[in-house]
Coordinates of C-alpha atoms and ligand atoms in Angstrom, one line a residue:
X2 CA 61.6 -53.2 -79.7
X3 CA 62.4 -49.0 -79.4
X4 CA 60.3 -46.3 -78.5
X5 CA 59.0 -43.4 -80.1
X6 CA 61.2 -40.1 -78.7
X7 CA 59.6 -38.6 -75.4
X8 CA 57.1 -35.7 -75.6
X9 CA 57.0 -35.8 -79.6
X10 CA 55.0 -33.7 -81.6
X11 CA 51.7 -35.1 -82.0
X12 CA 51.5 -35.8 -86.1
X13 CA 50.1 -33.3 -88.4
X14 CA 47.1 -35.1 -89.8
X15 CA 47.1 -37.9 -87.7
X16 CA 45.0 -37.7 -83.9
X17 CA 42.2 -35.5 -83.4
X18 CA 42.3 -35.3 -80.3
X19 CA 38.5 -32.5 -78.1
X20 CA 37.6 -32.3 -74.8
X21 CA 33.6 -31.2 -74.8
X22 CA 32.6 -29.7 -71.3
X23 CA 29.7 -31.5 -70.7
X24 CA 26.7 -30.4 -68.2
X25 CA 24.5 -33.5 -67.8
X26 CA 23.3 -34.8 -65.0
X27 CA 26.2 -34.4 -63.5
X28 CA 29.0 -31.2 -65.3
X29 CA 32.4 -33.2 -66.6
X30 CA 34.8 -32.8 -68.9
X31 CA 34.9 -35.8 -72.2
X32 CA 38.0 -36.1 -73.2
X33 CA 38.0 -38.2 -77.0
X34 CA 41.0 -39.5 -78.8
X35 CA 41.0 -40.2 -82.6
X36 CA 42.1 -44.1 -82.5
X37 CA 41.4 -46.4 -85.5
X38 CA 38.5 -44.4 -87.2
X39 CA 36.5 -43.6 -83.6
X40 CA 36.9 -41.4 -80.2
X41 CA 38.3 -43.4 -78.1
X42 CA 36.0 -41.2 -74.8
X43 CA 36.5 -40.2 -71.4
X44 CA 34.5 -38.9 -68.6
X45 CA 37.1 -36.7 -66.4
X46 CA 34.3 -36.5 -63.5
X47 CA 36.0 -33.2 -62.2
X48 CA 38.1 -32.0 -65.0
X49 CA 41.8 -32.2 -66.0
X50 CA 44.2 -30.8 -63.9
X51 CA 47.5 -29.5 -64.8
X52 CA 48.7 -30.2 -61.8
X53 CA 51.1 -33.7 -61.9
X54 CA 49.3 -34.5 -58.1
X55 CA 45.9 -34.2 -58.9
X56 CA 45.1 -37.4 -60.3
X57 CA 41.4 -37.7 -61.6
X58 CA 39.1 -40.0 -62.5
X59 CA 38.4 -40.7 -65.9
X60 CA 35.5 -43.1 -66.8
X61 CA 36.1 -44.7 -69.8
X62 CA 32.1 -45.1 -72.0
X63 CA 31.8 -46.1 -75.3
X64 CA 33.5 -44.2 -78.8
X65 CA 32.0 -41.7 -80.3
X66 CA 32.2 -40.8 -83.3
X67 CA 34.5 -38.1 -85.2
X68 CA 31.4 -36.3 -86.7
X69 CA 30.5 -35.1 -82.9
X70 CA 33.2 -33.6 -82.2
X71 CA 31.9 -30.6 -84.1
X72 CA 29.2 -30.7 -81.9
X73 CA 28.3 -28.6 -79.8
X74 CA 24.7 -27.5 -78.6
X75 CA 21.8 -29.0 -76.9
X76 CA 21.2 -32.8 -76.4
X77 CA 17.4 -32.9 -75.7
X78 CA 16.5 -33.8 -72.0
X79 CA 15.3 -37.4 -71.7
X80 CA 17.9 -38.4 -74.5
X81 CA 21.3 -39.9 -73.6
X82 CA 23.0 -37.4 -72.8
X83 CA 21.1 -34.8 -72.3
X84 CA 22.3 -31.2 -71.1
X85 CA 24.6 -28.9 -72.7
X86 CA 27.8 -29.4 -74.5
X87 CA 30.5 -27.6 -75.1
X88 CA 34.4 -27.7 -77.3
X89 CA 36.4 -26.5 -74.6
X90 CA 39.5 -28.1 -75.5
X91 CA 40.7 -29.1 -79.3
X92 CA 43.8 -30.3 -81.7
X93 CA 45.9 -33.6 -81.9
X94 CA 47.3 -36.1 -79.9
X95 CA 50.6 -38.2 -80.5
X96 CA 51.3 -41.3 -78.4
X97 CA 54.2 -42.7 -76.8
X98 CA 54.7 -45.3 -78.5
X99 CA 51.9 -48.0 -80.0
X100 CA 48.3 -46.7 -79.1
X101 CA 47.1 -50.2 -79.4
X102 CA 49.4 -51.7 -77.0
X103 CA 49.1 -48.8 -74.0
X104 CA 45.1 -49.1 -73.9
X105 CA 45.5 -52.9 -74.1
X106 CA 47.8 -53.3 -71.5
X107 CA 46.2 -50.6 -69.9
X108 CA 48.0 -46.9 -69.8
X109 CA 48.6 -44.8 -72.3
X110 CA 51.4 -42.2 -72.3
X111 CA 50.5 -38.9 -75.2
X112 CA 51.3 -35.7 -76.1
X113 CA 48.5 -33.2 -76.5
X114 CA 48.9 -30.3 -78.9
X115 CA 45.8 -28.4 -77.9
X116 CA 44.6 -24.9 -77.1
X117 CA 44.3 -25.0 -73.7
X118 CA 45.7 -28.5 -72.5
X119 CA 49.6 -29.3 -73.6
X120 CA 52.5 -31.9 -73.2
X121 CA 52.6 -34.1 -71.8
X122 CA 50.1 -36.8 -69.9
X123 CA 49.1 -40.2 -68.4
X124 CA 46.3 -42.4 -69.0
X125 CA 45.9 -45.4 -66.9
X126 CA 43.8 -47.6 -66.1
X127 CA 42.9 -48.3 -62.3
X128 CA 43.6 -51.8 -60.3
X129 CA 44.8 -53.3 -63.8
X130 CA 40.7 -53.7 -64.3
X131 CA 39.2 -55.3 -67.9
X132 CA 36.3 -55.7 -69.7
X133 CA 34.4 -53.6 -67.5
X134 CA 31.4 -51.6 -69.0
X135 CA 32.6 -48.5 -67.2
X136 CA 36.4 -49.1 -66.6
X137 CA 37.9 -46.4 -63.8
X138 CA 41.3 -45.0 -64.9
X139 CA 42.6 -41.9 -64.1
X140 CA 44.3 -38.8 -65.5
X141 CA 47.6 -37.8 -65.0
X142 CA 49.8 -34.6 -66.0
X143 CA 52.9 -36.0 -66.8
X144 CA 56.3 -33.5 -64.7
X145 CA 57.3 -31.6 -68.0
X146 CA 57.4 -28.2 -68.7
X147 CA 53.3 -27.9 -69.5
X148 CA 52.9 -29.3 -66.0
X149 CA 51.4 -26.3 -63.0
X150 CA 51.9 -26.1 -59.1
X151 CA 49.1 -26.0 -56.4
X152 CA 49.9 -22.1 -56.9
X153 CA 49.7 -21.5 -60.3
X154 CA 46.1 -20.2 -62.0
X155 CA 43.6 -22.5 -62.6
X156 CA 43.6 -23.3 -66.2
X157 CA 40.2 -24.1 -65.7
X158 CA 39.3 -20.6 -64.6
X159 CA 41.7 -18.8 -66.6
X160 CA 40.3 -20.1 -69.9
X161 CA 36.5 -21.5 -69.3
X162 CA 34.9 -20.8 -72.9
X163 CA 34.2 -22.5 -75.9
X164 CA 37.6 -22.6 -78.2
X165 CA 34.8 -22.2 -81.1
X166 CA 32.3 -19.9 -80.4
X167 CA 33.7 -18.3 -76.9
X168 CA 30.8 -18.8 -75.3
X169 CA 30.1 -19.9 -71.9
X170 CA 28.0 -22.7 -71.0
X171 CA 24.5 -20.3 -70.3
X172 CA 25.5 -18.7 -73.7
X173 CA 24.9 -22.0 -75.3
X174 CA 22.3 -23.3 -73.4
X175 CA 20.0 -20.1 -74.5
X176 CA 21.4 -20.9 -78.1
X177 CA 23.5 -17.6 -78.5
X178 CA 25.1 -17.3 -81.9
X179 CA 24.1 -19.9 -83.1
X180 CA 21.7 -23.1 -82.0
X181 CA 22.3 -26.9 -82.8
X182 CA 20.2 -29.5 -80.9
X183 CA 22.3 -33.4 -80.9
X184 CA 19.9 -35.8 -80.5
X185 CA 21.7 -39.0 -79.0
X186 CA 18.4 -41.4 -80.5
X187 CA 19.4 -40.7 -84.1
X188 CA 22.0 -41.7 -86.5
X189 CA 24.9 -39.3 -87.2
X190 CA 24.0 -39.0 -90.4
X191 CA 20.7 -37.5 -89.2
X192 CA 22.2 -35.1 -86.6
X193 CA 24.8 -34.2 -89.4
X194 CA 22.5 -33.6 -92.4
X195 CA 18.7 -33.9 -92.1
X196 CA 18.8 -33.7 -88.4
X197 CA 18.0 -30.2 -88.0
X198 CA 13.9 -29.9 -86.6
X199 CA 12.1 -27.4 -87.6
X200 CA 12.6 -25.3 -84.5
X201 CA 16.4 -25.6 -85.6
X202 CA 15.9 -24.6 -88.2
X203 CA 13.5 -20.7 -87.6
X204 CA 16.2 -19.9 -84.7
X205 CA 19.2 -20.4 -87.5
X206 CA 17.4 -17.7 -89.8
X207 CA 16.5 -15.9 -86.8
X208 CA 20.3 -15.4 -85.9
X209 CA 21.8 -15.4 -88.7
X210 CA 21.8 -11.6 -89.4
X211 CA 23.4 -12.0 -86.1
X212 CA 25.9 -14.6 -86.0
X213 CA 29.4 -13.8 -84.6
X214 CA 32.6 -14.0 -86.8
X215 CA 33.3 -16.0 -84.2
X216 CA 30.9 -18.4 -84.1
X217 CA 30.9 -19.2 -87.7
X218 CA 33.8 -20.6 -88.6
X219 CA 32.2 -23.6 -86.0
X220 CA 32.4 -26.5 -88.9
X221 CA 29.9 -29.3 -89.2
Ligands
LIG9 MN1 29.3 -37.1 -71.4

């Protein structure tokens, strides 16, 4: 079996990638990689690092629908994931070799072509454990040209804002520019099409005239 070349580019129209910064009960970064029509998801508790020596805990959580990638806004308190969601990075990912095999084995090697994160990365399941509901994995930057040293600037401080709207978490929380709500206890269809609440609609009407150009590029 011939492995695919290292550091290959993510294929056009291939696999979607997104990281949503999620200010919930505890702040974390949700890494999502498209595979087999869903977004495989890991909650990075201390955020990704470009320093290959920084191994970051990545708790494997439930698959998310692809439609959720375009969501930036708030999830009501009391619902699953209640809090504020920012699209922190997005783009494409390309696996090294067979991603199904890597996923099953507990070692995914892949290249990110995001607006913030690039280069090769590793997701490694800890202790070879499998089958647990919330498996602990580690997210580790590969030692390539995109890697940084501990003394280099931290990407989190360098680029803290949303890649779709340029907003901060507090700005998204207060609905600046555009207010969106995702109800995690409703279906994807209801959220994407008819799920807007009355409060949503009135805010949208009120803010239509002053919606920034950046915010209006957001899809979904
Ligand atoms: Mn989350």
